[in-house]
mmCIF file of C-alpha atoms and ligand atoms in Angstrom:
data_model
loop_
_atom_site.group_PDB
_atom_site.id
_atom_site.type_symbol
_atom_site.label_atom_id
_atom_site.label_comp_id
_atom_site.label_asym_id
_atom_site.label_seq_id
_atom_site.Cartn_x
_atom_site.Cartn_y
_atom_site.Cartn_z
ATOM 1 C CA UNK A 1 -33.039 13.688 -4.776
ATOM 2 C CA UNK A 2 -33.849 17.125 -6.631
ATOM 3 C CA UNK A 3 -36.431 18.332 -4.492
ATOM 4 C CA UNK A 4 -36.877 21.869 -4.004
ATOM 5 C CA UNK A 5 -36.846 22.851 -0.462
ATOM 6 C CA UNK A 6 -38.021 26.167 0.981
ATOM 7 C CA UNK A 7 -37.604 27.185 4.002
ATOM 8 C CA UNK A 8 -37.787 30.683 6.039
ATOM 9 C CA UNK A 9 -39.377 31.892 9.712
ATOM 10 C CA UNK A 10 -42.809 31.903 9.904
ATOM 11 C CA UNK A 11 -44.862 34.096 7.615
ATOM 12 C CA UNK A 12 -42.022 34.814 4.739
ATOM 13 C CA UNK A 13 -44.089 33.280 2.226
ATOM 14 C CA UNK A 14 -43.205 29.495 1.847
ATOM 15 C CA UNK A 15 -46.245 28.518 1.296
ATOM 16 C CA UNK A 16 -47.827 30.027 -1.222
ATOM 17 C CA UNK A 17 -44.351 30.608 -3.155
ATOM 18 C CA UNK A 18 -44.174 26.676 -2.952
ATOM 19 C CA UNK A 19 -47.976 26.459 -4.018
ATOM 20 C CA UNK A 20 -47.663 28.630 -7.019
ATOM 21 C CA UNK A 21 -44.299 27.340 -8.055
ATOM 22 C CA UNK A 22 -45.418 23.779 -7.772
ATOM 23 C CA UNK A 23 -48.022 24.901 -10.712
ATOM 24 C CA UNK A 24 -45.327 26.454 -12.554
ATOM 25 C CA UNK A 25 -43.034 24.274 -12.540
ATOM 26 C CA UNK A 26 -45.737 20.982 -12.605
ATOM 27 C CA UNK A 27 -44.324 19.631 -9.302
ATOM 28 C CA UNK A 28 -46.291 17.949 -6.436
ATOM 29 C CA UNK A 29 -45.759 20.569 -3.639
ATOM 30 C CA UNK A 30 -45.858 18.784 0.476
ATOM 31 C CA UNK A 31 -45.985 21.110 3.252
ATOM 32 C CA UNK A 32 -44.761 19.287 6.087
ATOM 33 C CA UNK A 33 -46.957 21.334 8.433
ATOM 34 C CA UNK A 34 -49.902 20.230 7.096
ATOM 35 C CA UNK A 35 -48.480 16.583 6.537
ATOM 36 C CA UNK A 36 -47.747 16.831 10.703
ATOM 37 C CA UNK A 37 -51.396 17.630 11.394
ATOM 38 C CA UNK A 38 -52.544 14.933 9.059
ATOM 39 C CA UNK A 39 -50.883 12.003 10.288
ATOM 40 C CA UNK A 40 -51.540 13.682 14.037
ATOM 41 C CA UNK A 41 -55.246 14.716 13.345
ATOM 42 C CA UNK A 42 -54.825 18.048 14.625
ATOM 43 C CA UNK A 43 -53.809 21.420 14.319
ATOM 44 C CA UNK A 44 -50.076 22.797 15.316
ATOM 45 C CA UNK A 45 -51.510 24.783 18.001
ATOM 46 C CA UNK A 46 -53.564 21.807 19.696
ATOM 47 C CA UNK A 47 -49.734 19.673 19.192
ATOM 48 C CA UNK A 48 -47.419 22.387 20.903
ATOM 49 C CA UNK A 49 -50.616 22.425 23.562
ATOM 50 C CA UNK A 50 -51.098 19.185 24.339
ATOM 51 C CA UNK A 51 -47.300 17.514 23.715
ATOM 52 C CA UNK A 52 -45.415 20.642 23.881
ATOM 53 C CA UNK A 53 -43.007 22.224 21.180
ATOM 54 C CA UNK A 54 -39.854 19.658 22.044
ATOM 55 C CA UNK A 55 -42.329 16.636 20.715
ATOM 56 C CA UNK A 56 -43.413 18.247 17.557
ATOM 57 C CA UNK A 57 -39.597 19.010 17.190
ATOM 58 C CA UNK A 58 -39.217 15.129 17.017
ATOM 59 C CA UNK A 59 -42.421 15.025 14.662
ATOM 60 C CA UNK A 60 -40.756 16.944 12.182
ATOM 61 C CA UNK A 61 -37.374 15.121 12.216
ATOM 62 C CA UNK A 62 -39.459 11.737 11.872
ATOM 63 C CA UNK A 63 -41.105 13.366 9.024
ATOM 64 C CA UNK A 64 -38.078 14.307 6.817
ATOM 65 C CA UNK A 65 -36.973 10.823 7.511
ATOM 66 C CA UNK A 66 -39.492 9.421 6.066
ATOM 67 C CA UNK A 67 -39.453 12.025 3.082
ATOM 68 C CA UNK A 68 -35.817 10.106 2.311
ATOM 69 C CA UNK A 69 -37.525 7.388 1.126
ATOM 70 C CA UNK A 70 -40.513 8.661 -0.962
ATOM 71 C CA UNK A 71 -39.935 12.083 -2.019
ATOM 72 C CA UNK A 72 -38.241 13.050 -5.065
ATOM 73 C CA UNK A 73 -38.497 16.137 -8.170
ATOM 74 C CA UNK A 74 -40.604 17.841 -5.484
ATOM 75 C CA UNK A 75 -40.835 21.290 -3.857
ATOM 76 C CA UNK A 76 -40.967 20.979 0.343
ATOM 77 C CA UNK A 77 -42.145 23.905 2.361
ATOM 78 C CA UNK A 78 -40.831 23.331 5.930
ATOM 79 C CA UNK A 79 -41.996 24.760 9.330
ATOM 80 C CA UNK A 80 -39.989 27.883 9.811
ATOM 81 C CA UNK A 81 -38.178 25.840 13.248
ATOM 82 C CA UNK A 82 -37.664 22.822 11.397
ATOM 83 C CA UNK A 83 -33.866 24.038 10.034
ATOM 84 C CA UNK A 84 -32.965 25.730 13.454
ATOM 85 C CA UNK A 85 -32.434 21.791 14.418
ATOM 86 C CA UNK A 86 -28.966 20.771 13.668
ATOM 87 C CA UNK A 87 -29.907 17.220 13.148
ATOM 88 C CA UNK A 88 -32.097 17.917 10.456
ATOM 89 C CA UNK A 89 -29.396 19.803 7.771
ATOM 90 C CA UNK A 90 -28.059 16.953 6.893
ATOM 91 C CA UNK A 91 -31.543 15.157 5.822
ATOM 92 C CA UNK A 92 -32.675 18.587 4.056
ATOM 93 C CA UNK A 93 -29.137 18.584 1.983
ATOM 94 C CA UNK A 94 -29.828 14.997 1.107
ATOM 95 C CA UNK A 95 -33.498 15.726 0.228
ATOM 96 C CA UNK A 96 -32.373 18.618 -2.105
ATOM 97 C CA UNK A 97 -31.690 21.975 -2.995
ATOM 98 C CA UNK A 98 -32.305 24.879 -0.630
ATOM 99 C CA UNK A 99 -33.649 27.842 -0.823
ATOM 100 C CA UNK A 100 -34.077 30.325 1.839
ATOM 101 C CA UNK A 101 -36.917 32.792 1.224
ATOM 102 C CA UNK A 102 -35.494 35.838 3.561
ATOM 103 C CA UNK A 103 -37.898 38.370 4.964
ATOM 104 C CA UNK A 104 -37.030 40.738 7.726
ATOM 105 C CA UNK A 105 -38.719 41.060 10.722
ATOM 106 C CA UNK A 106 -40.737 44.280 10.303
ATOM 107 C CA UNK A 107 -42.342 42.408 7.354
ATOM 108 C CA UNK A 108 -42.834 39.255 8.730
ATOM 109 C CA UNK A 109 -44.573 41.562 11.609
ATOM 110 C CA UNK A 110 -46.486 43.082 9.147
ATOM 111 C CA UNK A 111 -47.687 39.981 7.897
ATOM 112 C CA UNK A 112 -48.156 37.829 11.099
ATOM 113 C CA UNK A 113 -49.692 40.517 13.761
ATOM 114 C CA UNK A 114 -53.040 39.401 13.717
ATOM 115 C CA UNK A 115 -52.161 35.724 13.082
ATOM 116 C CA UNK A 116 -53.637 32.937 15.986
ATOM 117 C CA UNK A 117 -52.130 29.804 14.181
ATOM 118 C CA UNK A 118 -48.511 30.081 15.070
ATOM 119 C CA UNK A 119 -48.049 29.287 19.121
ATOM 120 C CA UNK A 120 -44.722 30.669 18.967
ATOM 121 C CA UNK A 121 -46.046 34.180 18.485
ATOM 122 C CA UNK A 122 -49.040 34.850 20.319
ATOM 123 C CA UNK A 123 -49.031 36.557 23.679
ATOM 124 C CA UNK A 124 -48.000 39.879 24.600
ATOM 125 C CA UNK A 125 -45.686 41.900 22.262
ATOM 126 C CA UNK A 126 -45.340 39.635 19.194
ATOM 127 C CA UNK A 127 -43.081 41.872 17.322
ATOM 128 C CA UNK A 128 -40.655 41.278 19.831
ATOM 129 C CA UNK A 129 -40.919 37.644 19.991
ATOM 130 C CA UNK A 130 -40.511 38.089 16.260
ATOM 131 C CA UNK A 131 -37.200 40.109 16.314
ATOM 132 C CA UNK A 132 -35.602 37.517 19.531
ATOM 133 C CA UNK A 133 -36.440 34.715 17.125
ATOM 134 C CA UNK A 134 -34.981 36.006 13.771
ATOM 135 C CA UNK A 135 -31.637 37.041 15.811
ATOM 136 C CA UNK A 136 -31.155 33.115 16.742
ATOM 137 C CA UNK A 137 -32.400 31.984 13.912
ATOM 138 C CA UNK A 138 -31.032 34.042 10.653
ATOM 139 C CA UNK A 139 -27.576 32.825 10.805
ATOM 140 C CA UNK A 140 -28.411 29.153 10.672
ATOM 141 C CA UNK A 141 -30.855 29.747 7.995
ATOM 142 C CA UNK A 142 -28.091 31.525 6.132
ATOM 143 C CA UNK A 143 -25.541 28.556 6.919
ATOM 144 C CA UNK A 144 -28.195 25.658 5.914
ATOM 145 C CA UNK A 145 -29.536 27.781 2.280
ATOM 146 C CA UNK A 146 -27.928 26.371 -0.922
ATOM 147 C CA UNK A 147 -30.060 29.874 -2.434
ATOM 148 C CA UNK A 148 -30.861 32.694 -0.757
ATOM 149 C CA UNK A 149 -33.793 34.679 -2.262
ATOM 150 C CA UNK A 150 -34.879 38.610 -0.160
ATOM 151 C CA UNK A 151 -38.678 38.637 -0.659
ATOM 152 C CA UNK A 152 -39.255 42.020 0.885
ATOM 153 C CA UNK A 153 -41.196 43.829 -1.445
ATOM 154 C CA UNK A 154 -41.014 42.052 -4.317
ATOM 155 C CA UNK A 155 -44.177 40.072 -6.191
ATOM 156 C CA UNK A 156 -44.627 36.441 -5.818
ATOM 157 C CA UNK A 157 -44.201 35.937 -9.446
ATOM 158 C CA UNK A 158 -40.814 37.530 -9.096
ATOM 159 C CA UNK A 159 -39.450 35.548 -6.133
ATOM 160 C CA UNK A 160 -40.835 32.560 -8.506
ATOM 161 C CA UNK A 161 -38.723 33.353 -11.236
ATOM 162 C CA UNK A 162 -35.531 34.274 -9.041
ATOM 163 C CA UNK A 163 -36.092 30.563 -7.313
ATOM 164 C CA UNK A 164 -36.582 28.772 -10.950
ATOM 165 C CA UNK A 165 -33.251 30.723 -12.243
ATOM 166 C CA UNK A 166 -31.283 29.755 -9.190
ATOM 167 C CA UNK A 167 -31.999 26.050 -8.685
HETATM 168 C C1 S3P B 201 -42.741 27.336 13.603
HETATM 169 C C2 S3P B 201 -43.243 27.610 12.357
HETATM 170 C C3 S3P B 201 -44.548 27.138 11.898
HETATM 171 C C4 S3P B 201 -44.927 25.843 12.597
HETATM 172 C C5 S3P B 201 -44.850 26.024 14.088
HETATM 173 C C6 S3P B 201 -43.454 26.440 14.564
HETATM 174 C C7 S3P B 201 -41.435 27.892 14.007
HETATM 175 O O1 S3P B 201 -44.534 26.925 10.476
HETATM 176 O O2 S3P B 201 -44.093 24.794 12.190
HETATM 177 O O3 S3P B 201 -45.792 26.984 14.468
HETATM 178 O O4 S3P B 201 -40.830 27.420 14.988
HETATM 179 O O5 S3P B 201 -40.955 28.817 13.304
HETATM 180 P P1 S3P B 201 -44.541 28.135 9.391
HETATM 181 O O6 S3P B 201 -43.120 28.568 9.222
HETATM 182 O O7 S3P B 201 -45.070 27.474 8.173
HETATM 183 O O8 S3P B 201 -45.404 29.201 9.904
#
């Protein structure tokens, strides 16, 4: 369906990579984050609060389904858990390409310390919930990219570029 999906842990840069490629490349540009707290009228936080994180696991599979049907030629940032679930690689493959934007976890740290948006992270000793989290996770992001792009270091305008000469 030649969308262009990005996808990452939390904090890697999906974002605004997607925002400023979406100008780039003149491509609409959904964020299914902010589609989740849309259709839910509230933020991620108040949903992991309130329904817990299982519920907005199911929010985000519901979502891509319906993306099947209505999304095409466009770039999708995903929540950094979204690809973790097994059910959803086969929806992202059918969506489109894939492109992992890999950070490591002393920049992601660097990045997210101070952050208050992300439930997954706040609490005592963040860094460490960071580094438990990218050890589970970095495999399957590695096993669900079609494109793997290292961001450390390097300037939005360059990932850009890397991402428009891979896909
Ligand atoms: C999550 C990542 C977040 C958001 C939620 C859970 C995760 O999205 O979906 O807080 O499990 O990694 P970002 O990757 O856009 O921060």
């Amino acid at each position: 369906m030649n969308n262009i999906i990005l996808i990452g842990f939390m904090g890697c840069g999906k974002t605004t990579v997607g925002i400023k490629l979406s100008y780039k490349i003149k491509r609409t540009m959904v964020d299914t984050d902010k589609q989740i707290e849309r259709e839910q009228g509230k933020s991620i936080s108040d949903i992991f609060a309130e329904s817990g994180e299982a519920a907005f696991r199911e929010m985000e599979t519901s979502y891509l389904q319906k993306m099947i049907h209505n999304t095409e030629k466009q770039i999708i940032s995903v929540g950094g858990g979204l690809p973790i679930q097994e059910r959803n690689h086969a929806l992202l493959h059918e969506l489109g390409k894939v492109v992992y934007l890999r950070a490591t976890s002393d920049t992601i740290y660097e990045r997210l310390k101070n952050d208050t948006t992300r439930p997954l992270l706040q609490g005592d000793n963040p860094k460490q919930k960071i580094e438990e989290l990218m050890q589970k996770r970095a495999a399957i992001y590695e096993k669900v990219a079609d494109v793997i792009i290292d961001v450390d270091g390097k300037s939005f305008d360059v990932i850009i570029d890397e991402i428009i000469t891979e896909v």
